Short mmCIF file of C-alpha atoms and ligand atoms in Angstrom, two decimals:
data_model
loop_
_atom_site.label_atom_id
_atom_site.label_comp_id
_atom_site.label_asym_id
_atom_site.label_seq_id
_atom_site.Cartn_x
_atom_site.Cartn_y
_atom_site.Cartn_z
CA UNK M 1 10.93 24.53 -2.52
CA UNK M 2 10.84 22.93 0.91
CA UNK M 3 10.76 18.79 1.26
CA UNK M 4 11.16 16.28 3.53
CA UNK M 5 14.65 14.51 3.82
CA UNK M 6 16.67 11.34 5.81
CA UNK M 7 19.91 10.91 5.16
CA UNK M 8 20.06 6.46 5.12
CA UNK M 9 21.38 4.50 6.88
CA UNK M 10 21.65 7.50 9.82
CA UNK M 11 18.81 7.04 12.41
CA UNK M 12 16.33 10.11 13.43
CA UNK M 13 17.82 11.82 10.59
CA UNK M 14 14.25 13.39 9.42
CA UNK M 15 14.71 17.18 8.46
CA UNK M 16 13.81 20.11 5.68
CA UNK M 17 15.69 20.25 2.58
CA UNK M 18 15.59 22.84 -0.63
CA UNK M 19 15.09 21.10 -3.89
CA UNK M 20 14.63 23.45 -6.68
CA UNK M 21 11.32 23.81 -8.54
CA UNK M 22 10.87 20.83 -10.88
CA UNK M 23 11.06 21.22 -14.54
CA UNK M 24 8.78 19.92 -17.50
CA UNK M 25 11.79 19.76 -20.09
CA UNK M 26 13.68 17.35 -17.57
CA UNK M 27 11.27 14.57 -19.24
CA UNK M 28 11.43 13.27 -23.07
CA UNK M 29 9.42 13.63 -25.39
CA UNK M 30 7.40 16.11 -24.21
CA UNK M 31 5.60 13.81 -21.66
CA UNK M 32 6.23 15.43 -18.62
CA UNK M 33 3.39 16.32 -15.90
CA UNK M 34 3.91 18.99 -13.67
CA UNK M 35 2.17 18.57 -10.56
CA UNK M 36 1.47 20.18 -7.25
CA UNK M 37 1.22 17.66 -4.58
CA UNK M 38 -2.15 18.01 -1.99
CA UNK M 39 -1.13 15.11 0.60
CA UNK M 40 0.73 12.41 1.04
CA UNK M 41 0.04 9.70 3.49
CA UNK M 42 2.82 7.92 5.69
CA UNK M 43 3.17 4.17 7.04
CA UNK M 44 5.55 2.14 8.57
CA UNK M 45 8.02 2.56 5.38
CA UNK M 46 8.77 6.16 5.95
CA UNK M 47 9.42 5.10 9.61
CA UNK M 48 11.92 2.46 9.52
CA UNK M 49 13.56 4.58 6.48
CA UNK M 50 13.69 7.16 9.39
CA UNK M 51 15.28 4.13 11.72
CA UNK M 52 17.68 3.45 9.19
CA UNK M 53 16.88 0.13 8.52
CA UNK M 54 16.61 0.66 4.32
CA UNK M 55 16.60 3.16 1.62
CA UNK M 56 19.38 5.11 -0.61
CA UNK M 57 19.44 8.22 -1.68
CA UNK M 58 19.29 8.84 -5.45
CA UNK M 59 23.02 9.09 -6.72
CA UNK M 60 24.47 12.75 -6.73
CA UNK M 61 22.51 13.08 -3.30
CA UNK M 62 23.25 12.63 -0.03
CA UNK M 63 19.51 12.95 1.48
CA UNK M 64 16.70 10.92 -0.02
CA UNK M 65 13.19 13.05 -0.29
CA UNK M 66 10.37 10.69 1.82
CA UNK M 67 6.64 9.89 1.11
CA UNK M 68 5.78 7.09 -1.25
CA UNK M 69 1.47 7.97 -1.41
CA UNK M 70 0.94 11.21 -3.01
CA UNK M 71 -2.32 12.67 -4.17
CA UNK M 72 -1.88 15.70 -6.46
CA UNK M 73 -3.28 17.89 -8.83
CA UNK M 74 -1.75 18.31 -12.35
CA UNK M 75 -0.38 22.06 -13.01
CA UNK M 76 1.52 21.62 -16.46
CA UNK M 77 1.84 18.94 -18.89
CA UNK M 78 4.32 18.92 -21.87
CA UNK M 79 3.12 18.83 -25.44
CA UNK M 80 2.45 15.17 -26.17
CA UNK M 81 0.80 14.48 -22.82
CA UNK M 82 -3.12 12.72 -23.45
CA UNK M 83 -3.53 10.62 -19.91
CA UNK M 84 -3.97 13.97 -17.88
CA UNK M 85 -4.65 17.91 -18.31
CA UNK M 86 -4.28 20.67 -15.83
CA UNK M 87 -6.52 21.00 -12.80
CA UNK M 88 -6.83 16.60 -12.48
CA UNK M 89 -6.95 14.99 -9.24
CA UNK M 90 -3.93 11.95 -9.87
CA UNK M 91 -2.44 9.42 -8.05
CA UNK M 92 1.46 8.56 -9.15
CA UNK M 93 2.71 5.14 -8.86
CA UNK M 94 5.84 4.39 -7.09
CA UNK M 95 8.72 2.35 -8.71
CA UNK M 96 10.30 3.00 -11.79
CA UNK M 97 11.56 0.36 -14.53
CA UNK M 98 15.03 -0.56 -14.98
CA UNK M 99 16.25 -2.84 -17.13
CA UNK M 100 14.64 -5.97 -16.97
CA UNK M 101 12.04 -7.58 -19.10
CA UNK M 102 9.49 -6.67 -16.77
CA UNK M 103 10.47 -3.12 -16.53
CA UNK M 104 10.30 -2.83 -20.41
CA UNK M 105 7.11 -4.05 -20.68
CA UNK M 106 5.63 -2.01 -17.57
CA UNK M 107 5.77 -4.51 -15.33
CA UNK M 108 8.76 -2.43 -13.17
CA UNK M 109 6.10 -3.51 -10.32
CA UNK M 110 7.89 -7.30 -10.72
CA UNK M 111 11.09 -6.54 -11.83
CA UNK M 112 13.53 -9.25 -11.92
CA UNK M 113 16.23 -7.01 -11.05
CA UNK M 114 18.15 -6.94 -7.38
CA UNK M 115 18.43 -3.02 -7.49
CA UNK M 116 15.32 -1.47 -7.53
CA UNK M 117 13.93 2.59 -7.94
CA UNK M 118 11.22 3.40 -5.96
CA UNK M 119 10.17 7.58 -5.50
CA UNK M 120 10.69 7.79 -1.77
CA UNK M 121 12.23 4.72 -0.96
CA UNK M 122 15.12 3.59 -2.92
CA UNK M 123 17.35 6.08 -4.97
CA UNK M 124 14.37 8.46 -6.24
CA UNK M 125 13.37 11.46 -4.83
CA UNK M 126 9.63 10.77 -3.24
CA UNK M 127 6.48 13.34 -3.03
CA UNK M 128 6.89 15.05 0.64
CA UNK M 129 7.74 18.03 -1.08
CA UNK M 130 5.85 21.05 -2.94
CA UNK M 131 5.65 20.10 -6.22
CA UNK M 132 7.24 16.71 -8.73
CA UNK M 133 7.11 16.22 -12.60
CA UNK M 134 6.87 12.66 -13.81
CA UNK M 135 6.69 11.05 -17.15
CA UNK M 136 2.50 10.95 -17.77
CA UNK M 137 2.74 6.97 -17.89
CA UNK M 138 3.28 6.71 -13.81
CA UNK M 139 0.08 9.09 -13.17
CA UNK M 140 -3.19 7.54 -12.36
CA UNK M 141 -6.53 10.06 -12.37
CA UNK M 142 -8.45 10.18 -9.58
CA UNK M 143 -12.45 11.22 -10.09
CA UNK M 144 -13.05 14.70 -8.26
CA UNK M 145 -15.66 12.94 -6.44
CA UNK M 146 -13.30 10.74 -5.06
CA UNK M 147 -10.66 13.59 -3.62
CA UNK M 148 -11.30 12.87 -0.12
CA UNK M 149 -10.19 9.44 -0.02
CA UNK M 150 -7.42 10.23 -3.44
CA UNK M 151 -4.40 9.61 -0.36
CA UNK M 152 -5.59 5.79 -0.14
CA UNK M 153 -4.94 5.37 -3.96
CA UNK M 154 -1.52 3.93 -3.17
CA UNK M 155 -2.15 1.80 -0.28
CA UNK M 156 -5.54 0.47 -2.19
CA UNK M 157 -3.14 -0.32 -5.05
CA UNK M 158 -0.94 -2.88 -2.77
CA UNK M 159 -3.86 -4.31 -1.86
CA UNK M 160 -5.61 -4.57 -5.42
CA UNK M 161 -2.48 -6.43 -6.96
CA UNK M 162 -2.33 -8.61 -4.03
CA UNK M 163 -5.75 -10.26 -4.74
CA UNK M 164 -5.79 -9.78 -8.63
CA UNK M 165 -2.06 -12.05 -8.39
CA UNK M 166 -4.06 -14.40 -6.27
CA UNK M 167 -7.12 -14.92 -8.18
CA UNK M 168 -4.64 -15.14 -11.64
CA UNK M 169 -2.52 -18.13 -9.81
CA UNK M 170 -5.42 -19.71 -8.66
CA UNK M 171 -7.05 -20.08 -12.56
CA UNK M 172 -4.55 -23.27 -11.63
CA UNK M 173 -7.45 -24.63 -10.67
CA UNK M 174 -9.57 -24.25 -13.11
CA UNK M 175 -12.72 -24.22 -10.53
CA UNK M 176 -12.16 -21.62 -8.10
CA UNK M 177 -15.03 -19.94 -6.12
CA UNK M 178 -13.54 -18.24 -2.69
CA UNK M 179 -16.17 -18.39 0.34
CA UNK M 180 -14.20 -17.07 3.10
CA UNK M 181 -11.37 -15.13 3.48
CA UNK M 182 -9.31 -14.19 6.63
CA UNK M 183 -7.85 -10.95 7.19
CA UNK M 184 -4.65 -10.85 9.43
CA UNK M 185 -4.20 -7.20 11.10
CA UNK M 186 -6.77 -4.46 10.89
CA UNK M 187 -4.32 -1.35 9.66
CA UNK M 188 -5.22 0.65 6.54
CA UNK M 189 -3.87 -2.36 4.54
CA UNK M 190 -6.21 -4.80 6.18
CA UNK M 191 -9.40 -3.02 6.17
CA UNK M 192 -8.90 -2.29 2.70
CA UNK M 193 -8.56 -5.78 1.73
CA UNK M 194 -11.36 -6.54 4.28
CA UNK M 195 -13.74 -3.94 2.07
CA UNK M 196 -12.38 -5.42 -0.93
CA UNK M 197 -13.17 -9.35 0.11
CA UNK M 198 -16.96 -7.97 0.83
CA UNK M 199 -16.95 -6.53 -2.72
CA UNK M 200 -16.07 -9.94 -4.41
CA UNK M 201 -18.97 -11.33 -2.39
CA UNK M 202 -16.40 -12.83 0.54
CA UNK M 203 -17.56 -13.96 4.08
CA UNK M 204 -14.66 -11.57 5.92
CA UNK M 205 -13.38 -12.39 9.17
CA UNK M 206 -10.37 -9.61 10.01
CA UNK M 207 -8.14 -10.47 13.13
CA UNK M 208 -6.29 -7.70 15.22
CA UNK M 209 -4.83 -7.88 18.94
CA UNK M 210 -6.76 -5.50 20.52
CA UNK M 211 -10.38 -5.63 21.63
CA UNK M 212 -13.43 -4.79 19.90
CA UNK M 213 -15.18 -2.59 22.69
CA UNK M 214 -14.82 1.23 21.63
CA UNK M 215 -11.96 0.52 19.05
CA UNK M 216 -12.29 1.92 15.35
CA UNK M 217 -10.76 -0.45 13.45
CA UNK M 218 -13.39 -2.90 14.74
CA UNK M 219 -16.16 -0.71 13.91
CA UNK M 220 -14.32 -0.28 10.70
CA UNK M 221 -14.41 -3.95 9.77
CA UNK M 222 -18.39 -4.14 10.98
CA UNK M 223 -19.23 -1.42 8.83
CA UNK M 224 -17.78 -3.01 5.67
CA UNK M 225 -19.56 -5.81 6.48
CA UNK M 226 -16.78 -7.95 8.23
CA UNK M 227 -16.92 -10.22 11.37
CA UNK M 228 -13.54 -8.40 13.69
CA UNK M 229 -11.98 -10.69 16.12
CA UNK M 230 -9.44 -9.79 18.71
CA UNK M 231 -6.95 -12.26 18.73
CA UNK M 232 -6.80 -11.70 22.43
CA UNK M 233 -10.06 -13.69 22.78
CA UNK M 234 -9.47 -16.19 19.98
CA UNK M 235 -7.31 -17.04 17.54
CA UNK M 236 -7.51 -17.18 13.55
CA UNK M 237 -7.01 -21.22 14.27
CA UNK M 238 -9.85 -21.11 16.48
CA UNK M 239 -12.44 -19.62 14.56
CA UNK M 240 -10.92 -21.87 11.25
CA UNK M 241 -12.45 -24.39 13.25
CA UNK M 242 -15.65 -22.57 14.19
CA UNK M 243 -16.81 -21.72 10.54
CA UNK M 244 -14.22 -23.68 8.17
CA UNK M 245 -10.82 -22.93 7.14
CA UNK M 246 -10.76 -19.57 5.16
CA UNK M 247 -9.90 -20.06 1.14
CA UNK M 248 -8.09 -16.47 1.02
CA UNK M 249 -5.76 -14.94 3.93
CA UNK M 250 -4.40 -11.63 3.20
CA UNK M 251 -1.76 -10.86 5.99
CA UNK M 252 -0.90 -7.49 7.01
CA UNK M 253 0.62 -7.58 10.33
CA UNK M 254 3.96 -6.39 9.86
CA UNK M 255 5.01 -9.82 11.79
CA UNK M 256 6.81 -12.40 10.42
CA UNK M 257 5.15 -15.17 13.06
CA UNK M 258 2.03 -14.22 11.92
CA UNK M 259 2.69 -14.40 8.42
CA UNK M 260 4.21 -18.28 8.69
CA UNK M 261 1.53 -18.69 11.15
CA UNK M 262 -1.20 -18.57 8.37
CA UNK M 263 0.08 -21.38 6.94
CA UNK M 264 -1.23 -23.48 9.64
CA UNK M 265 -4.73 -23.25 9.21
CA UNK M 266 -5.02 -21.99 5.24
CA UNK M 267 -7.67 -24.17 3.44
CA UNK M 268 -7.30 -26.69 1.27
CA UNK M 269 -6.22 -25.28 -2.83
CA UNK M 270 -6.35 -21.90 -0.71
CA UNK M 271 -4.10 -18.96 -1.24
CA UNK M 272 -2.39 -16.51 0.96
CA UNK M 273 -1.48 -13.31 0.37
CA UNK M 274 1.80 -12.00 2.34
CA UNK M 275 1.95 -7.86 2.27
CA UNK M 276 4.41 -7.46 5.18
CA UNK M 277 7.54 -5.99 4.80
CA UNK M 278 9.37 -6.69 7.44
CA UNK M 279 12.88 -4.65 8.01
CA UNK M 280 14.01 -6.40 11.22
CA UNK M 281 15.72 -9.77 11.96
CA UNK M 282 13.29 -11.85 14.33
CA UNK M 283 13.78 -15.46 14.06
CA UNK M 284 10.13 -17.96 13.69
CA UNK M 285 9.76 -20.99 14.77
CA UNK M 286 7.42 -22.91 12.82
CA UNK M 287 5.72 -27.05 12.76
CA UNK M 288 7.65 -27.04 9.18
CA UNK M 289 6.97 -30.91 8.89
CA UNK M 290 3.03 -30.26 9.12
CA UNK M 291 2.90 -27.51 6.71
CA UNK M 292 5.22 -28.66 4.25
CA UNK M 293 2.57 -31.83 4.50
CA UNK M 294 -0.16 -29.98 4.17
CA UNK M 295 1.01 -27.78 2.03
CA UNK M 296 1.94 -30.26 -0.89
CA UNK M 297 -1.04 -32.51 -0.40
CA UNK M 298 -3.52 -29.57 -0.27
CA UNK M 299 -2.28 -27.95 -3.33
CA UNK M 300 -1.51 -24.51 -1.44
CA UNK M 301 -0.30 -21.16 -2.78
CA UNK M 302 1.78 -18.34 -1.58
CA UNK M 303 1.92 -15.12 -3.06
CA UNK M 304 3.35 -11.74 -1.94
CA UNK M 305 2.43 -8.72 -3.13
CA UNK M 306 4.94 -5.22 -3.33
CA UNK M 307 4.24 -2.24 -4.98
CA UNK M 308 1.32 -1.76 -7.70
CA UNK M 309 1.71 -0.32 -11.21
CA UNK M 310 -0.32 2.31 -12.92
CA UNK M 311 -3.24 -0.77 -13.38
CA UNK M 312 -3.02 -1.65 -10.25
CA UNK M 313 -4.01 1.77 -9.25
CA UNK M 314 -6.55 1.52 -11.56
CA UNK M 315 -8.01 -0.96 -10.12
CA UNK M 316 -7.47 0.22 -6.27
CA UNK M 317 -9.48 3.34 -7.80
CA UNK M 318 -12.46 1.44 -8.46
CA UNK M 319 -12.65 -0.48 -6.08
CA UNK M 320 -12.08 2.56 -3.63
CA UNK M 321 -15.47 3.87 -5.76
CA UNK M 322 -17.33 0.84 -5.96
CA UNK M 323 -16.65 0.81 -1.86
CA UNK M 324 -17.36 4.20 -1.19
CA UNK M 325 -21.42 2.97 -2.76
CA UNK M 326 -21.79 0.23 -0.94
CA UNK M 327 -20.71 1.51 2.03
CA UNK M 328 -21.05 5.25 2.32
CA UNK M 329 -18.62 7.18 4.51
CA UNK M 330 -16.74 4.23 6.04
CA UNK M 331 -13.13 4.34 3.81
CA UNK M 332 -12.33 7.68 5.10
CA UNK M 333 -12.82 6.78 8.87
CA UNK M 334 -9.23 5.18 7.86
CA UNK M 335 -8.09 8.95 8.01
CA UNK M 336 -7.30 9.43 11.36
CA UNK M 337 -4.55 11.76 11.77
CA UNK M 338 -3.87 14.46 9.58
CA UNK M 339 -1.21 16.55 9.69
CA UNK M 340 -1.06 20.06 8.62
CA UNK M 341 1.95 21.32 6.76
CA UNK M 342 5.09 20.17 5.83
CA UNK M 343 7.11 22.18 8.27
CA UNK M 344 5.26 19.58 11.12
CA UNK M 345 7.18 16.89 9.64
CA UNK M 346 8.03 15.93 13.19
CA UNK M 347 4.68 15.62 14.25
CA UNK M 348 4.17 13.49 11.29
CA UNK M 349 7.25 11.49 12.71
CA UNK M 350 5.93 11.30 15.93
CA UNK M 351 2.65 9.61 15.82
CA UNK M 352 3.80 7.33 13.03
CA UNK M 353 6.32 6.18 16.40
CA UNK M 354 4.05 5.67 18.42
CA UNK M 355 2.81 2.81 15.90
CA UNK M 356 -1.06 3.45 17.00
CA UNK M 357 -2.72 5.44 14.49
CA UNK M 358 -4.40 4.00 12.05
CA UNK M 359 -3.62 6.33 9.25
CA UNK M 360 -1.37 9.41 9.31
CA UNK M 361 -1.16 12.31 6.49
CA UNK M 362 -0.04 15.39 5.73
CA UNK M 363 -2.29 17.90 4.61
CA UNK M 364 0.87 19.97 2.07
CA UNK M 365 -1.06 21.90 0.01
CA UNK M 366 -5.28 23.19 -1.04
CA UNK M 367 -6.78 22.08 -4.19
CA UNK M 368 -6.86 25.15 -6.69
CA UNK M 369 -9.89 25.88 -9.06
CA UNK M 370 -9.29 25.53 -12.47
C1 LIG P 1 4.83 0.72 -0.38
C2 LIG P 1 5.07 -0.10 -1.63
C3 LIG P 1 6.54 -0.44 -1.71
C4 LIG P 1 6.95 -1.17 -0.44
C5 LIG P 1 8.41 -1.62 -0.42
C6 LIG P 1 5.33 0.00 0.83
O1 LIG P 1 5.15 0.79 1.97
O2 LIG P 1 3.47 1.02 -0.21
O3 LIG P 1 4.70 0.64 -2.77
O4 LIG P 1 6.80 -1.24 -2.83
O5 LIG P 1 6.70 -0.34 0.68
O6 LIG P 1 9.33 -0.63 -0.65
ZN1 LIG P 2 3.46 2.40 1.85
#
């Protein structure tokens, strides 16, 4: 069957390679899911794994399999499987455990180990292919009613474990009520966290460089409910001013400045969320003496978040369902740019380049009837 290869560290190295069809028996204990995949959306990872800049092929190989967000349906499970039958819509999480603690006790999502497996980013195999078998513990159902947006489960789950961490550190406090949060970029990360803000009953302010006039992610952020500021007119600083200094920042700029920026005007026992991964080697400069200051005497937090496991995705599930009721229709405007097929994978490659689309997918396969 046909997938979607690099070959790390090489640059531009995207092509087609032939895996052969998966197998049930390769998992034990008879808890193998066999599943077809339906799409699998792409971001900035897949990209810069494209640049070269991260990302190993699993050992015995010398091209790593892309495409870290799959929604799928389940085809085949082995004997002993109970979370999923044939004809489910799932979700499958990303990393998987290796030796630490953590990883033992399904926690792989904070593992305290340098070396890390993650299915289409470090040294697994990842879903831009036909069709992947997984032990049943990494697959996550998705409600048929919630197929069309079933390609945000990943993303959702990032965003889920970021605030769930912060609202578990902040139980420091032991009186904690959030009033206002800021929202640093307006990508499918940030207006995800935006619509999940105005579900916890959040005053949302989302900041993103370019205008509101005629621009979707703006109208986005309105619909959910969220006041959308281009930082071309003013800044996160300047509005801290205007209506208070937020209590929750989640950051999702991709930008390093912007992410030490937020210290700056953070409330006081606030927390920020950092989801940026940032691949390149840009250099800040920061007032360290002021926020250090600040940071100590107003009892501050930091807390990043990477990857989600299977509760995570839980969680990003129902909140994607709880969303899609309060505010009917507005998630999938996220979906922007679809691509049909894997054999466009250059296409795909393409407009995730040209670092302006809001969301791109691929469209690999139709649902079948069961
Ligand atoms: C993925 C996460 C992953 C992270 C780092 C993100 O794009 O959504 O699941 O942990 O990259 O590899
Ligand atoms: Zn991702």
């Amino acid at each position: 069957m046909k997938a979607i290869a690099v070959r790390p560290p090489q640059k531009n190295s995207v092509h087609v390679a032939e895996l052969p069809m998966p197998s049930l028996d390769t998992v034990p204990n008879g808890h193998g899911v066999l599943a077809k995949v339906l799409k699998v959306g792409v971001d900035a990872t897949d990209r810069e794994i494209n640049e070269g800049l991260y990302g190993n092929p699993p050992e015995g190989s010398d091209f790593l399999v892309i495409g870290h967000e799959a929604f799928a349906q389940v085809v085949e499970v082995g004997p002993h499987v109970k979370r999923v039958q044939p004809g489910d819509l799932v979700a499958c999480t990303v990393r998987r455990p290796g030796c630490s603690i953590y990883d033992q006790i399904g926690r792989n999502d904070i593992t305290s180990e340098e070396v890390y497996f993650e299915r289409g980013i470090n040294l697994r195999h990842g879903y831009l292919t036909e069709y992947f078998v997984d032990d049943q513990r990494y697959f996550v159902k998705i409600p048929k009613g919630l197929r069309h947006l079933g390609v945000l489960a990943e993303p959702a789950s990032v965003v889920t474990k970021g605030i769930e961490q912060a609202y578990l550190a902040q139980q420091r406090l032991q009186v904690w009520e959030p009033q206002r949060a800021f929202v640093l970029g307006a990508g499918q990360i940030g207006l995800l966290a935006a619509m999940m803000f105005r579900l916890r009953g959040l005053d949302v302010h989302v900041f993103a460089w370019s205008k509101a006039e005629g621009n979707l992610k703006a109208e986005i952020a309105g619909q959910y409910g969220a006041r959308y500021v281009s930082t071309q007119e003013q800044s996160p600083a300047d509005i801290a001013k205007e209506v208070g200094r937020p209590d929750l920042i989640f950051e999702a700029t991709g930008r390093s400045d912007q992410a030490f920026g937020a210290m700056e005007y953070l409330g006081l026992n606030g927390a920020l969320i950092w989801s940026s991964v940032t691949g390149g080697d840009h250099h800040v400069d920061v007032p360290g003496d002021k926020i250090n200051l600040e940071w100590v005497l107003g009892n501050k937090l930091l807390v990043g978040t990477v990857n989600g496991n299977w509760r995570h995705f839980e969680i990003g599930i129902s909140d994607l369902a709880l969303g899609e009721q309060m505010f009917p229709g507005v998630t999938e405007q996220i979906l922007t740019h679809p691509v049909d097929g894997l054999e466009n994978y250059q296409q795909m490659m393409d407009l995730l380049e040209t670092g302006k689309c809001l969301k791109v997918f691929v469209n690999v396969a139709e649902e079948s009837t069961v």
